[in-house]
Coordinates of C-alpha atoms in Angstrom, one line a residue:
X1 CA -11.0 33.5 7.3
X2 CA -13.4 31.2 5.4
X3 CA -16.0 33.3 3.5
X4 CA -19.7 32.7 3.4
X5 CA -19.4 31.4 -0.2
X6 CA -16.8 28.8 0.9
X7 CA -18.9 27.9 3.9
X8 CA -21.7 27.0 1.6
X9 CA -19.5 24.5 -0.2
X10 CA -19.4 22.3 3.0
X11 CA -22.7 20.5 2.1
X12 CA -22.0 20.6 -1.7
X13 CA -18.7 18.8 -1.7
X14 CA -19.9 15.2 -2.2
X15 CA -17.2 13.2 -3.9
X16 CA -17.9 10.5 -6.5
X17 CA -15.8 7.7 -7.9
X18 CA -13.3 9.2 -10.3
X19 CA -12.4 8.5 -13.9
X20 CA -8.7 7.9 -14.2
X21 CA -7.0 10.9 -15.8
X22 CA -4.7 10.3 -18.7
X23 CA -1.2 11.7 -18.8
X24 CA -2.2 14.2 -21.5
X25 CA -4.8 15.6 -19.0
X26 CA -1.9 16.8 -16.8
X27 CA 0.3 19.6 -17.9
X28 CA 3.8 18.6 -17.1
X29 CA 5.3 21.7 -15.7
X30 CA 6.4 22.9 -12.3
X31 CA 3.5 24.5 -10.5
X32 CA 3.5 27.8 -8.7
X33 CA 3.4 27.5 -4.9
X34 CA -0.1 27.8 -3.3
X35 CA -0.5 31.1 -1.4
X36 CA -0.8 31.5 2.4
X37 CA -4.2 32.4 3.9
X38 CA -4.5 36.2 3.7
X39 CA -4.2 36.7 7.5
X40 CA -0.9 34.7 7.6
X41 CA 0.9 36.5 4.8
X42 CA 2.8 38.7 7.3
X43 CA 4.4 35.6 8.6
X44 CA 6.6 35.4 5.4
X45 CA 9.1 37.6 7.2
X46 CA 9.4 35.1 10.1
X47 CA 12.1 32.4 10.3
X48 CA 11.6 29.5 8.0
X49 CA 10.1 26.2 9.0
X50 CA 10.8 23.9 6.1
X51 CA 14.4 23.4 5.2
X52 CA 16.4 21.1 2.9
X53 CA 18.9 21.0 5.8
X54 CA 16.3 19.0 7.8
X55 CA 16.0 21.7 10.4
X56 CA 12.5 22.2 11.9
X57 CA 11.1 24.6 14.4
X58 CA 7.9 24.2 16.3
X59 CA 5.6 26.4 14.2
X60 CA 2.2 25.5 12.8
X61 CA 0.9 24.1 16.0
X62 CA -1.8 26.6 17.1
X63 CA -5.4 25.7 16.6
X64 CA -6.8 27.1 13.3
X65 CA -10.4 27.3 14.6
X66 CA -13.5 25.3 13.8
X67 CA -14.3 27.1 10.5
X68 CA -11.0 26.2 9.0
X69 CA -11.2 22.7 10.4
X70 CA -14.6 22.2 8.8
X71 CA -13.5 23.7 5.5
X72 CA -10.5 21.3 5.4
X73 CA -12.9 18.4 6.2
X74 CA -15.1 19.4 3.2
X75 CA -12.0 19.5 1.0
X76 CA -11.0 16.0 2.1
X77 CA -14.6 14.7 1.7
X78 CA -14.6 15.9 -1.9
X79 CA -11.4 14.0 -2.9
X80 CA -12.0 11.2 -5.5
X81 CA -12.1 7.5 -4.5
X82 CA -12.2 4.1 -6.2
X83 CA -9.4 5.3 -8.6
X84 CA -5.7 5.4 -8.9
X85 CA -3.7 6.8 -6.0
X86 CA -2.2 9.4 -8.3
X87 CA -5.6 10.6 -9.2
X88 CA -6.1 11.5 -5.5
X89 CA -2.8 13.3 -5.6
X90 CA -3.8 15.2 -8.7
X91 CA -6.9 16.4 -6.9
X92 CA -4.8 17.9 -4.2
X93 CA -2.5 19.3 -6.8
X94 CA -5.5 21.0 -8.5
X95 CA -6.6 22.3 -5.1
X96 CA -3.4 24.3 -4.9
X97 CA -3.9 25.6 -8.4
X98 CA -7.5 26.8 -7.7
X99 CA -9.0 24.2 -10.1
X100 CA -11.4 22.5 -7.7
X101 CA -14.9 23.6 -6.6
X102 CA -13.2 25.3 -3.7
X103 CA -11.5 27.8 -6.1
X104 CA -9.1 30.4 -4.8
X105 CA -10.2 29.9 -1.2
X106 CA -9.1 26.3 -1.3
X107 CA -5.6 27.0 -2.6
X108 CA -3.9 27.7 0.8
X109 CA -5.0 24.3 2.1
X110 CA -2.5 22.6 -0.3
X111 CA 0.5 23.9 1.6
X112 CA 2.0 24.2 5.1
X113 CA 1.2 27.2 7.2
X114 CA 3.2 29.2 9.8
X115 CA 1.9 29.9 13.3
X116 CA -1.3 27.8 13.1
X117 CA -1.5 24.3 11.6
X118 CA -3.2 23.6 8.3
X119 CA -5.9 21.1 9.3
X120 CA -5.8 19.4 5.9
X121 CA -2.1 18.5 6.3
X122 CA -2.8 17.2 9.8
X123 CA -5.7 15.1 8.5
X124 CA -3.3 13.3 6.1
X125 CA -1.6 11.8 9.1
X126 CA -4.7 9.7 9.8
X127 CA -3.2 7.3 7.3
X128 CA -0.1 6.9 9.5
X129 CA 0.7 5.9 13.0
X130 CA 2.0 9.4 13.9
X131 CA 0.2 12.3 15.5
X132 CA 2.0 15.5 14.4
X133 CA 0.2 17.6 17.1
X134 CA 1.9 15.5 19.8
X135 CA 4.4 17.6 21.9
X136 CA 7.4 15.8 20.4
X137 CA 6.4 16.7 16.8
X138 CA 6.1 20.0 14.8
X139 CA 2.5 20.3 13.7
X140 CA 2.3 20.8 9.9
X141 CA 6.0 21.5 9.9
X142 CA 6.4 17.7 10.5
X143 CA 7.6 16.1 7.2
X144 CA 4.5 14.9 5.5
X145 CA 5.5 13.4 2.1
X146 CA 4.9 9.8 3.3
X147 CA 1.6 10.8 5.0
X148 CA 0.4 12.2 1.7
X149 CA 1.2 9.1 -0.3
X150 CA -0.4 6.8 2.3
X151 CA -3.5 8.9 2.4
X152 CA -3.8 8.9 -1.4
X153 CA -3.5 5.1 -1.5
X154 CA -6.1 4.6 1.2
X155 CA -8.6 7.0 -0.4
X156 CA -8.0 5.5 -3.9
X157 CA -8.8 1.9 -2.8
X158 CA -11.9 2.9 -1.0
X159 CA -15.2 1.7 -2.6
X160 CA -17.3 4.0 -0.6
X161 CA -15.2 7.1 0.0
X162 CA -14.7 6.0 3.6
X163 CA -11.3 5.1 5.0
X164 CA -11.0 2.3 7.5
X165 CA -8.7 -0.4 8.6
X166 CA -8.9 -2.3 5.3
X167 CA -8.0 0.8 3.2
X168 CA -5.2 1.8 5.6
X169 CA -3.7 -1.6 5.4
X170 CA -2.9 -1.0 1.7
X171 CA -0.2 1.6 2.5
X172 CA 2.7 1.4 4.9
X173 CA 1.0 3.1 7.8
X174 CA 4.1 5.1 8.5
X175 CA 5.0 8.8 8.2
X176 CA 8.6 7.8 7.3
X177 CA 9.5 8.0 3.6
X178 CA 11.8 5.0 4.3
X179 CA 8.8 2.8 4.8
X180 CA 8.4 2.8 1.0
X181 CA 11.9 1.5 0.3
X182 CA 10.7 -2.1 -0.2
X183 CA 7.0 -1.3 -0.8
X184 CA 5.5 -3.3 -3.8
X185 CA 8.1 -4.2 -6.4
X186 CA 11.0 -2.4 -7.8
X187 CA 10.8 -1.1 -11.4
X188 CA 13.6 -2.7 -13.3
X189 CA 14.7 -2.5 -16.9
X190 CA 12.4 0.3 -18.0
X191 CA 11.4 3.9 -17.3
X192 CA 8.8 4.5 -14.6
X193 CA 5.1 4.8 -15.5
X194 CA 2.5 7.3 -14.3
X195 CA 1.4 6.5 -10.7
X196 CA 4.4 4.5 -9.7
X197 CA 6.1 5.7 -6.5
X198 CA 9.6 7.3 -6.4
X199 CA 11.7 6.9 -3.3
X200 CA 14.7 9.0 -2.5
X201 CA 17.0 8.3 0.5
X202 CA 19.3 10.5 2.5
X203 CA 23.0 9.6 2.5
X204 CA 23.8 7.5 5.5
X205 CA 20.3 6.3 6.2
X206 CA 20.0 3.4 3.7
X207 CA 19.7 0.1 5.5
X208 CA 17.8 -2.2 3.2
X209 CA 14.1 -1.9 4.2
X210 CA 14.6 0.0 7.4
X211 CA 12.8 3.3 8.0
X212 CA 14.9 6.5 7.4
X213 CA 14.8 10.0 5.9
X214 CA 14.3 10.7 2.3
X215 CA 11.4 11.7 0.0
X216 CA 8.5 9.9 -1.6
X217 CA 6.0 10.8 -4.3
X218 CA 4.1 9.7 -7.4
X219 CA 5.7 9.7 -10.8
X220 CA 3.7 11.9 -13.2
X221 CA 5.9 11.8 -16.3
X222 CA 9.3 12.6 -17.9
X223 CA 11.0 16.0 -18.0
X224 CA 13.0 17.2 -21.0
X225 CA 15.6 18.7 -18.6
X226 CA 17.9 15.8 -18.0
X227 CA 19.2 17.4 -14.8
X228 CA 15.7 16.9 -13.3
X229 CA 14.3 14.1 -15.4
X230 CA 11.2 13.1 -13.3
X231 CA 8.0 15.0 -12.6
X232 CA 6.8 14.0 -9.1
X233 CA 3.4 14.8 -7.7
X234 CA 3.7 14.7 -3.9
X235 CA 3.3 16.5 -0.7
X236 CA 5.9 18.5 1.4
X237 CA 7.8 19.4 -1.8
X238 CA 9.5 22.8 -2.1
X239 CA 12.6 24.8 -2.5
X240 CA 15.4 24.9 -5.0
X241 CA 16.6 21.4 -4.3
X242 CA 19.6 21.5 -6.7
X243 CA 21.1 24.4 -4.6
X244 CA 19.8 23.3 -1.3
X245 CA 17.8 26.5 -0.8
X246 CA 15.6 26.8 2.2
X247 CA 12.0 27.8 1.7
X248 CA 8.7 28.0 3.6
X249 CA 6.9 27.1 0.4
X250 CA 6.1 23.4 1.0
X251 CA 3.0 22.0 -0.6
X252 CA 1.4 19.6 -3.0
X253 CA 2.3 20.3 -6.6
X254 CA 4.2 18.9 -9.6
X255 CA 7.9 19.3 -9.2
X256 CA 10.8 18.2 -11.5
X257 CA 13.1 16.0 -9.5
X258 CA 16.8 15.1 -10.1
X259 CA 18.4 11.8 -9.4
X260 CA 20.1 13.4 -6.4
X261 CA 19.9 16.7 -4.7
X262 CA 21.6 18.5 -1.8
X263 CA 19.9 17.9 1.5
X264 CA 22.4 19.0 4.1
X265 CA 25.0 21.7 3.4
X266 CA 27.5 21.2 6.2
X267 CA 28.8 18.6 5.9
X268 CA 27.3 17.9 2.4
X269 CA 24.8 15.1 2.3
X270 CA 22.5 14.2 -0.6
X271 CA 19.2 12.6 -1.1
X272 CA 19.5 10.1 -3.9
X273 CA 16.9 8.2 -6.0
X274 CA 16.7 4.6 -4.7
X275 CA 14.0 3.2 -6.9
X276 CA 10.6 3.5 -8.3
X277 CA 8.0 1.1 -6.9
X278 CA 5.2 -0.7 -8.8
X279 CA 2.5 -3.3 -8.2
X280 CA 1.9 -2.0 -4.8
X281 CA -1.9 -2.5 -4.6

């Protein structure tokens, strides 16, 4: 549960416009997964709910309670604004590392939860036209990489810290990663730059600019390992994607990404890098 110290942060979490972080300020290494809330750790023995095989079960839909919803709201309110979208993404990455004012108690809010929904993840969907708590969806087990990118864009372009129709119109408004396939302009003839958006597509779903399954996140920098050359800061990332390993550890962190990775084991289907997108604001 939320401690008294954390509860006191609710009124002390006023966000200010941010100074853009330089690439040197971000250590380019894969981050550890944020932990589960202490009262949910026993759920690690339960069936998985995030899978590179695209399977989902209806977990993460029970109400987390007012204290946790309020704490998540305080975390969201403290996110930077009037900055680059990737700076907002870095804030949530730092949340998972315990490097915000919310400390260790904030870390579990940077990942999906079993049994009950993470109210922060659900809040990200306010930047889309999808309600993950609707009966046909799966709470915070609903894929949220595109919701995360859209939220970071809307928060970053805000001049007041508030998000309204003007700010939401800067993104795609969709929870589908495929909505970013023709977003902005394609990077051509050079390596991607920090803050540009990488788009991966699932085999068999590429149809020009149509929505479809894949992955989307912000490029953070290069990786010396040529099998995974791109560090991506995004949401709903997790697992050993080179081997197609299932994991419940889905969250916001830096992850080294390959050009293609196994997404469905039988029959084998891959997610492949389509492009990096620039000039999108």
